[in-house]
Amino acid sequence: MTVSGLRELKKERTRQTLSDTAVELFLERGFDAVSVAEIAAAAEVSKPTLFRYFPAKEDLALYRFADHEDEPARVVAAARAAGAEPLAALRDHVLAGLERRDPVTGLNDDPRVLAFLRLLYGTPALVARMSAYQGRSEELLAAALGGEGGEDQDPLAARLAAAQIVAVLRVLAQENVRRVEAGERVEELLPAAEAATREAFRRLAEGLPY
């Protein structure tokens, strides 16, 4: 591995440590009750160092979903490269996530995962930050669908489609979280979650040119 590669690996490990430390404190005491100074002290770094990695306290929590921000766009880009239909590829990607109990789908009853999702959806500051996160996800997805320089699609159509797709993914995940929180067992809920995913993407396919 090159020196630059080792440097990036070290940075990634630092980000992960900072995020994990912050989330532990958030789960223990609540997001609003924990200060950035306390997180920095617990992680044994200075506040300026912490802010070099995370511009806002909310980003420390959302880092757990950082690699999912461009996930829909990556799925669509791969589908297009393979000559497959983007919506079908996204649907199959979500179904695979449900099968492996990916926390981003909401279909996971691990107590730690549930506690984190409860924190995420129950904290106004994190909900607001998640909205910005989803906005960036929409932009990336619109570009993958053809919204930026694509020759086969109208940019506005791609942006509208991306907004609908991201909204559907959010609603599906939130419904799964709601049902798990209500006491439904993940194994019993899986067929319903899969059916809801197929139905949601069927409706999307009826109205979107992808």
Coordinates of C-alpha atoms in Angstrom, one line a residue:
M1 CA 0.0 0.0 0.0
T2 CA 1.3 3.5 -0.9
V3 CA 2.0 6.2 1.7
S4 CA -1.1 8.1 0.5
G5 CA -3.2 4.9 0.8
L6 CA -2.0 4.4 4.4
R7 CA -2.8 8.0 5.2
E8 CA -6.3 7.6 3.9
L9 CA -6.8 4.4 5.8
K10 CA -5.7 6.1 9.0
K11 CA -8.1 8.9 8.3
E12 CA -10.9 6.5 7.8
R13 CA -10.2 4.7 11.0
T14 CA -10.2 8.0 12.9
R15 CA -13.6 8.9 11.4
Q16 CA -14.9 5.6 12.4
T17 CA -13.6 5.9 15.9
L18 CA -15.0 9.4 16.3
S19 CA -18.4 8.3 15.0
D20 CA -18.6 5.2 17.1
T21 CA -17.6 7.2 20.3
A22 CA -20.2 9.8 19.6
V23 CA -23.0 7.3 18.8
E24 CA -22.3 5.4 22.1
L25 CA -22.7 8.7 24.0
F26 CA -25.8 9.7 22.1
L27 CA -27.4 6.3 22.8
E28 CA -26.5 6.5 26.5
R29 CA -27.5 10.1 27.2
G30 CA -29.4 11.5 24.2
F31 CA -28.2 13.5 21.2
D32 CA -28.9 17.0 22.7
A33 CA -27.3 16.1 26.1
V34 CA -23.9 15.4 24.6
S35 CA -21.5 18.2 23.6
V36 CA -18.9 18.1 20.9
A37 CA -16.3 18.8 23.6
E38 CA -17.4 15.6 25.5
I39 CA -17.1 13.6 22.3
A40 CA -13.6 14.9 21.6
A41 CA -12.5 14.1 25.1
A42 CA -13.9 10.6 25.0
A43 CA -12.2 10.0 21.7
E44 CA -9.0 11.6 23.0
V45 CA -8.7 14.2 20.3
S46 CA -9.0 18.0 20.3
K47 CA -12.2 19.8 19.2
P48 CA -10.4 21.3 16.2
T49 CA -9.3 17.8 15.1
L50 CA -12.9 16.5 15.5
F51 CA -14.2 19.3 13.4
R52 CA -11.7 18.6 10.6
Y53 CA -13.3 15.2 10.2
F54 CA -16.9 16.2 11.0
P55 CA -18.1 19.7 10.3
A56 CA -21.3 19.2 12.5
K57 CA -22.3 17.1 15.4
E58 CA -25.1 15.6 13.4
D59 CA -22.6 14.2 10.9
L60 CA -21.0 12.0 13.6
A61 CA -24.3 10.0 13.9
L62 CA -25.1 10.0 10.1
Y63 CA -21.6 8.7 9.3
R64 CA -23.0 5.2 9.8
F65 CA -25.0 5.7 6.7
A66 CA -22.3 7.6 4.8
D67 CA -21.7 4.9 2.3
H68 CA -25.4 4.6 1.5
E69 CA -25.6 8.2 0.3
D70 CA -24.6 7.4 -3.3
E71 CA -25.8 3.8 -3.2
P72 CA -28.9 4.2 -5.4
A73 CA -26.7 6.1 -7.9
R74 CA -24.1 3.3 -7.9
V75 CA -26.8 0.7 -8.4
V76 CA -28.3 2.6 -11.4
A77 CA -24.9 3.3 -12.9
A78 CA -24.0 -0.4 -12.7
A79 CA -27.3 -1.4 -14.2
R80 CA -27.0 1.0 -17.1
A81 CA -23.4 -0.3 -17.8
A82 CA -24.8 -3.8 -17.9
G83 CA -27.8 -2.9 -20.1
A84 CA -30.3 -3.6 -17.3
E85 CA -33.3 -1.5 -16.2
P86 CA -32.4 0.9 -13.4
L87 CA -35.7 0.5 -11.5
A88 CA -35.5 -3.3 -11.6
A89 CA -32.0 -3.1 -10.4
L90 CA -32.9 -0.9 -7.5
R91 CA -35.8 -3.1 -6.6
D92 CA -33.6 -6.2 -6.5
H93 CA -31.0 -4.3 -4.5
V94 CA -33.5 -3.4 -1.9
L95 CA -34.9 -7.0 -1.8
A96 CA -31.3 -8.3 -1.3
G97 CA -30.9 -5.8 1.6
L98 CA -34.0 -7.0 3.2
E99 CA -32.8 -10.6 2.9
R100 CA -29.5 -9.8 4.7
R101 CA -31.3 -7.6 7.2
D102 CA -29.4 -4.5 6.2
P103 CA -30.1 -1.8 8.8
V104 CA -30.7 0.8 6.1
T105 CA -33.9 -1.1 5.1
G106 CA -35.3 -0.8 8.6
L107 CA -35.7 -4.6 8.7
N108 CA -33.4 -5.4 11.6
D109 CA -34.3 -6.2 15.2
D110 CA -30.9 -6.1 16.8
P111 CA -31.3 -4.0 19.9
R112 CA -28.4 -1.7 19.1
V113 CA -29.6 -1.1 15.6
L114 CA -33.1 -0.4 16.8
A115 CA -31.8 2.0 19.4
F116 CA -29.8 3.9 16.7
L117 CA -32.7 4.1 14.4
R118 CA -34.9 5.3 17.2
L119 CA -32.3 8.0 17.9
L120 CA -32.1 8.9 14.3
Y121 CA -35.8 9.3 13.6
G122 CA -36.6 10.7 17.0
T123 CA -34.1 13.6 17.1
P124 CA -35.2 16.7 15.2
A125 CA -31.7 17.8 14.4
L126 CA -30.8 14.4 12.9
V127 CA -34.0 14.3 10.9
A128 CA -33.2 17.7 9.5
R129 CA -29.6 16.6 8.7
M130 CA -31.0 13.4 7.1
S131 CA -33.1 15.5 4.8
A132 CA -29.9 17.2 3.5
Y133 CA -28.3 13.8 3.1
Q134 CA -31.3 12.6 1.1
G135 CA -31.1 15.7 -1.0
R136 CA -27.5 14.8 -2.0
S137 CA -28.6 11.2 -2.7
E138 CA -31.3 12.6 -5.0
E139 CA -28.7 14.7 -6.9
L140 CA -26.4 11.8 -7.4
L141 CA -29.2 9.5 -8.5
A142 CA -30.6 12.1 -10.9
A143 CA -27.1 12.3 -12.5
A144 CA -27.0 8.5 -12.8
L145 CA -30.4 8.4 -14.4
G146 CA -29.3 11.0 -17.0
G147 CA -30.0 14.3 -15.3
E148 CA -26.5 15.7 -15.8
G149 CA -25.5 15.6 -19.4
G150 CA -27.4 12.5 -20.2
E151 CA -28.5 12.3 -23.8
D152 CA -31.5 10.1 -23.4
Q153 CA -33.4 11.7 -20.6
D154 CA -34.7 15.2 -19.7
P155 CA -32.7 16.6 -16.7
L156 CA -36.0 17.7 -15.0
A157 CA -37.5 14.2 -15.5
A158 CA -34.5 12.6 -14.0
R159 CA -34.6 14.9 -10.9
L160 CA -38.3 14.2 -10.4
A161 CA -37.7 10.5 -10.7
A162 CA -34.8 10.6 -8.3
A163 CA -36.9 12.4 -5.7
Q164 CA -39.7 9.9 -6.0
I165 CA -37.3 6.9 -5.7
V166 CA -35.5 8.3 -2.7
A167 CA -38.9 9.1 -1.0
V168 CA -40.1 5.5 -1.7
L169 CA -36.9 4.1 -0.2
R170 CA -37.3 6.3 2.9
V171 CA -41.0 5.3 3.4
L172 CA -40.3 1.6 3.0
A173 CA -37.5 1.8 5.6
Q174 CA -39.6 3.8 8.0
E175 CA -42.5 1.4 7.7
N176 CA -40.3 -1.5 8.5
V177 CA -38.9 0.3 11.5
R178 CA -42.4 1.1 12.7
R179 CA -43.6 -2.5 12.5
V180 CA -40.4 -3.9 14.2
E181 CA -40.8 -1.4 16.9
A182 CA -44.5 -2.5 17.3
G183 CA -43.3 -6.0 18.1
E184 CA -43.4 -7.8 14.8
R185 CA -40.7 -10.4 14.4
V186 CA -38.3 -9.8 11.5
E187 CA -38.7 -13.3 10.1
E188 CA -42.4 -12.9 10.0
L189 CA -42.3 -9.4 8.6
L190 CA -39.9 -10.2 5.7
P191 CA -42.6 -11.5 3.3
A192 CA -44.7 -8.4 3.8
A193 CA -41.6 -6.1 3.5
E194 CA -40.7 -7.8 0.2
A195 CA -44.2 -7.5 -1.1
A196 CA -44.3 -3.8 -0.2
T197 CA -41.0 -3.3 -2.0
R198 CA -42.3 -5.0 -5.2
E199 CA -45.5 -3.1 -5.1
A200 CA -43.8 0.2 -4.6
F201 CA -41.4 -0.3 -7.5
R202 CA -44.3 -1.5 -9.7
R203 CA -46.0 1.8 -9.1
L204 CA -42.8 3.7 -9.8
A205 CA -42.3 1.8 -13.0
E206 CA -45.9 2.7 -14.2
G207 CA -45.1 6.4 -13.8
L208 CA -41.4 6.7 -14.6
P209 CA -39.6 6.3 -17.9
Y210 CA -36.8 4.1 -16.5

